[in-house]
mmCIF file of C-alpha atoms in Angstrom:
data_model
loop_
_atom_site.group_PDB
_atom_site.id
_atom_site.type_symbol
_atom_site.label_atom_id
_atom_site.label_comp_id
_atom_site.label_asym_id
_atom_site.label_seq_id
_atom_site.Cartn_x
_atom_site.Cartn_y
_atom_site.Cartn_z
ATOM 1 C CA GLN A 1 12.373 110.336 77.058
ATOM 2 C CA VAL A 2 12.184 106.395 77.838
ATOM 3 C CA GLN A 3 14.695 103.894 76.981
ATOM 4 C CA LEU A 4 13.249 100.129 77.010
ATOM 5 C CA VAL A 5 15.221 96.953 76.913
ATOM 6 C CA GLU A 6 13.821 93.465 76.676
ATOM 7 C CA SER A 7 15.156 90.226 77.800
ATOM 8 C CA GLY A 8 14.064 86.543 78.523
ATOM 9 C CA GLY A 9 13.229 85.551 74.894
ATOM 10 C CA GLY A 10 14.633 82.141 73.624
ATOM 11 C CA LEU A 11 13.946 78.737 72.590
ATOM 12 C CA VAL A 12 11.179 76.617 74.070
ATOM 13 C CA GLN A 13 9.163 73.722 73.271
ATOM 14 C CA ALA A 14 5.647 73.687 72.750
ATOM 15 C CA GLY A 15 3.718 73.731 75.910
ATOM 16 C CA GLY A 16 6.769 75.409 77.525
ATOM 17 C CA SER A 17 6.770 78.819 79.419
ATOM 18 C CA LEU A 18 9.068 81.978 79.366
ATOM 19 C CA ARG A 19 9.142 85.205 81.127
ATOM 20 C CA LEU A 20 10.015 88.314 79.333
ATOM 21 C CA SER A 21 11.070 91.101 81.115
ATOM 22 C CA CYS A 22 11.196 95.099 79.979
ATOM 23 C CA ALA A 23 13.422 97.351 81.932
ATOM 24 C CA ALA A 24 12.825 100.967 81.405
ATOM 25 C CA SER A 25 14.637 104.273 82.111
ATOM 26 C CA GLY A 26 13.511 107.795 83.035
ATOM 27 C CA HIS A 27 11.444 109.041 86.105
ATOM 28 C CA THR A 28 8.183 108.946 84.200
ATOM 29 C CA PHE A 29 7.690 105.025 84.080
ATOM 30 C CA GLY A 30 4.997 105.022 86.930
ATOM 31 C CA SER A 31 2.778 107.420 85.013
ATOM 32 C CA ARG A 32 2.734 105.471 81.772
ATOM 33 C CA ALA A 33 0.691 102.557 80.524
ATOM 34 C CA MET A 34 2.764 99.777 79.066
ATOM 35 C CA GLY A 35 2.141 97.091 76.550
ATOM 36 C CA TRP A 36 3.721 94.185 74.855
ATOM 37 C CA PHE A 37 3.432 93.502 71.033
ATOM 38 C CA ARG A 38 4.598 90.923 68.599
ATOM 39 C CA GLN A 39 5.822 90.763 65.003
ATOM 40 C CA ALA A 40 6.367 87.341 63.209
ATOM 41 C CA PRO A 41 8.117 87.106 59.834
ATOM 42 C CA GLY A 42 5.898 88.691 57.104
ATOM 43 C CA LYS A 43 3.044 90.050 59.247
ATOM 44 C CA GLU A 44 2.350 93.308 61.141
ATOM 45 C CA ARG A 45 3.382 94.033 64.677
ATOM 46 C CA GLY A 46 0.350 93.028 66.718
ATOM 47 C CA PHE A 47 -1.368 93.796 70.308
ATOM 48 C CA VAL A 48 -0.344 90.942 72.854
ATOM 49 C CA ALA A 49 -1.221 92.517 76.171
ATOM 50 C CA ALA A 50 -1.039 96.018 78.148
ATOM 51 C CA ILE A 51 -1.272 97.109 81.548
ATOM 52 C CA SER A 52 -2.329 100.414 82.961
ATOM 53 C CA ARG A 53 0.000 102.873 84.928
ATOM 54 C CA ASN A 54 -1.227 101.568 88.208
ATOM 55 C CA SER A 55 -1.615 97.794 87.152
ATOM 56 C CA GLY A 56 -5.359 98.402 88.024
ATOM 57 C CA TYR A 57 -6.413 97.272 84.453
ATOM 58 C CA THR A 58 -4.927 94.558 81.768
ATOM 59 C CA VAL A 59 -6.023 93.757 78.807
ATOM 60 C CA TYR A 60 -4.990 90.863 76.307
ATOM 61 C CA SER A 61 -5.357 89.951 72.718
ATOM 62 C CA ASP A 62 -7.756 86.876 72.296
ATOM 63 C CA SER A 63 -4.787 84.461 71.034
ATOM 64 C CA VAL A 64 -3.106 84.862 74.533
ATOM 65 C CA LYS A 65 -6.015 85.332 76.999
ATOM 66 C CA GLY A 66 -5.669 82.796 79.871
ATOM 67 C CA ARG A 67 -2.144 81.722 78.913
ATOM 68 C CA PHE A 68 -0.147 85.165 79.045
ATOM 69 C CA THR A 69 0.034 87.391 82.364
ATOM 70 C CA ILE A 70 1.305 91.093 82.039
ATOM 71 C CA SER A 71 2.668 92.678 85.207
ATOM 72 C CA ARG A 72 4.757 95.568 86.236
ATOM 73 C CA ASP A 73 6.964 96.518 89.258
ATOM 74 C CA ASN A 74 6.858 100.427 89.049
ATOM 75 C CA ALA A 75 9.358 100.638 92.293
ATOM 76 C CA LYS A 76 12.131 98.965 89.882
ATOM 77 C CA SER A 77 10.519 100.428 86.506
ATOM 78 C CA MET A 78 9.894 96.896 85.176
ATOM 79 C CA VAL A 79 7.331 95.428 82.944
ATOM 80 C CA TYR A 80 6.819 91.319 82.616
ATOM 81 C CA LEU A 81 4.968 88.867 80.582
ATOM 82 C CA GLN A 82 4.634 85.572 81.796
ATOM 83 C CA MET A 83 4.173 83.326 78.900
ATOM 84 C CA ASN A 84 2.570 79.846 79.702
ATOM 85 C CA SER A 85 1.311 76.774 77.468
ATOM 86 C CA LEU A 86 3.497 78.230 74.578
ATOM 87 C CA LYS A 87 2.318 77.440 71.093
ATOM 88 C CA PRO A 88 4.401 77.407 67.570
ATOM 89 C CA GLU A 89 2.237 80.250 66.588
ATOM 90 C CA ASP A 90 3.464 82.417 69.510
ATOM 91 C CA THR A 91 6.865 82.529 67.696
ATOM 92 C CA ALA A 92 7.522 86.023 66.981
ATOM 93 C CA VAL A 93 9.976 89.187 68.221
ATOM 94 C CA TYR A 94 8.485 90.511 71.167
ATOM 95 C CA TYR A 95 8.271 93.985 71.578
ATOM 96 C CA CYS A 96 7.951 96.262 74.996
ATOM 97 C CA ALA A 97 6.172 99.818 74.556
ATOM 98 C CA ALA A 98 5.523 102.441 76.511
ATOM 99 C CA ARG A 99 2.642 105.131 76.117
ATOM 100 C CA GLY A 100 2.666 108.876 76.742
ATOM 101 C CA GLY A 101 -0.459 108.478 78.996
ATOM 102 C CA GLY A 102 -1.783 106.141 81.915
ATOM 103 C CA TYR A 103 -4.836 104.586 80.139
ATOM 104 C CA ILE A 104 -4.461 101.353 78.078
ATOM 105 C CA TYR A 105 -4.388 101.313 74.303
ATOM 106 C CA THR A 106 -4.087 98.275 71.832
ATOM 107 C CA GLY A 107 -2.776 99.946 68.833
ATOM 108 C CA PRO A 108 0.751 100.412 67.842
ATOM 109 C CA ASN A 109 0.524 103.813 66.895
ATOM 110 C CA ASP A 110 -0.642 104.723 70.380
ATOM 111 C CA TYR A 111 2.609 103.948 71.905
ATOM 112 C CA ASP A 112 5.461 106.409 71.995
ATOM 113 C CA TYR A 113 8.542 104.209 72.791
ATOM 114 C CA TRP A 114 9.732 100.962 71.897
ATOM 115 C CA GLY A 115 12.576 98.468 72.887
ATOM 116 C CA GLN A 116 14.569 96.635 70.497
ATOM 117 C CA GLY A 117 12.917 93.359 70.764
ATOM 118 C CA THR A 118 13.343 89.896 72.065
ATOM 119 C CA GLN A 119 13.218 86.869 69.934
ATOM 120 C CA VAL A 120 10.894 83.727 71.105
ATOM 121 C CA THR A 121 10.731 80.719 69.252
ATOM 122 C CA VAL A 122 8.638 78.008 70.200
ATOM 123 C CA SER A 123 9.140 74.367 68.407
ATOM 124 C CA SER A 124 6.587 71.772 67.897
#
């Protein structure tokens, strides 16, 4: 069993930055690929970024590529999402997710564990 707790969300002006953190419990963190997803009101949950178990591979959605960076610290069981050059369309609840295996997938159904989410609001 894995428990995930996100933090770091908030209100920021367009062009600003935020760093989201996800704290994971459980001794299997280092064997799991991790992902970030987001869901805006009235929209489906969508893929943002993912990182392989050993940080060797990362994948980003086209909408955030070049602006967001995913990273992890296996010693601390933490995953991060550095978000720069934020836009109003980045406004959403952001979720951290863990897979059962170490390879990257981009679909929400490929992830087994989810955090409760953290709100990110970008004002224009």
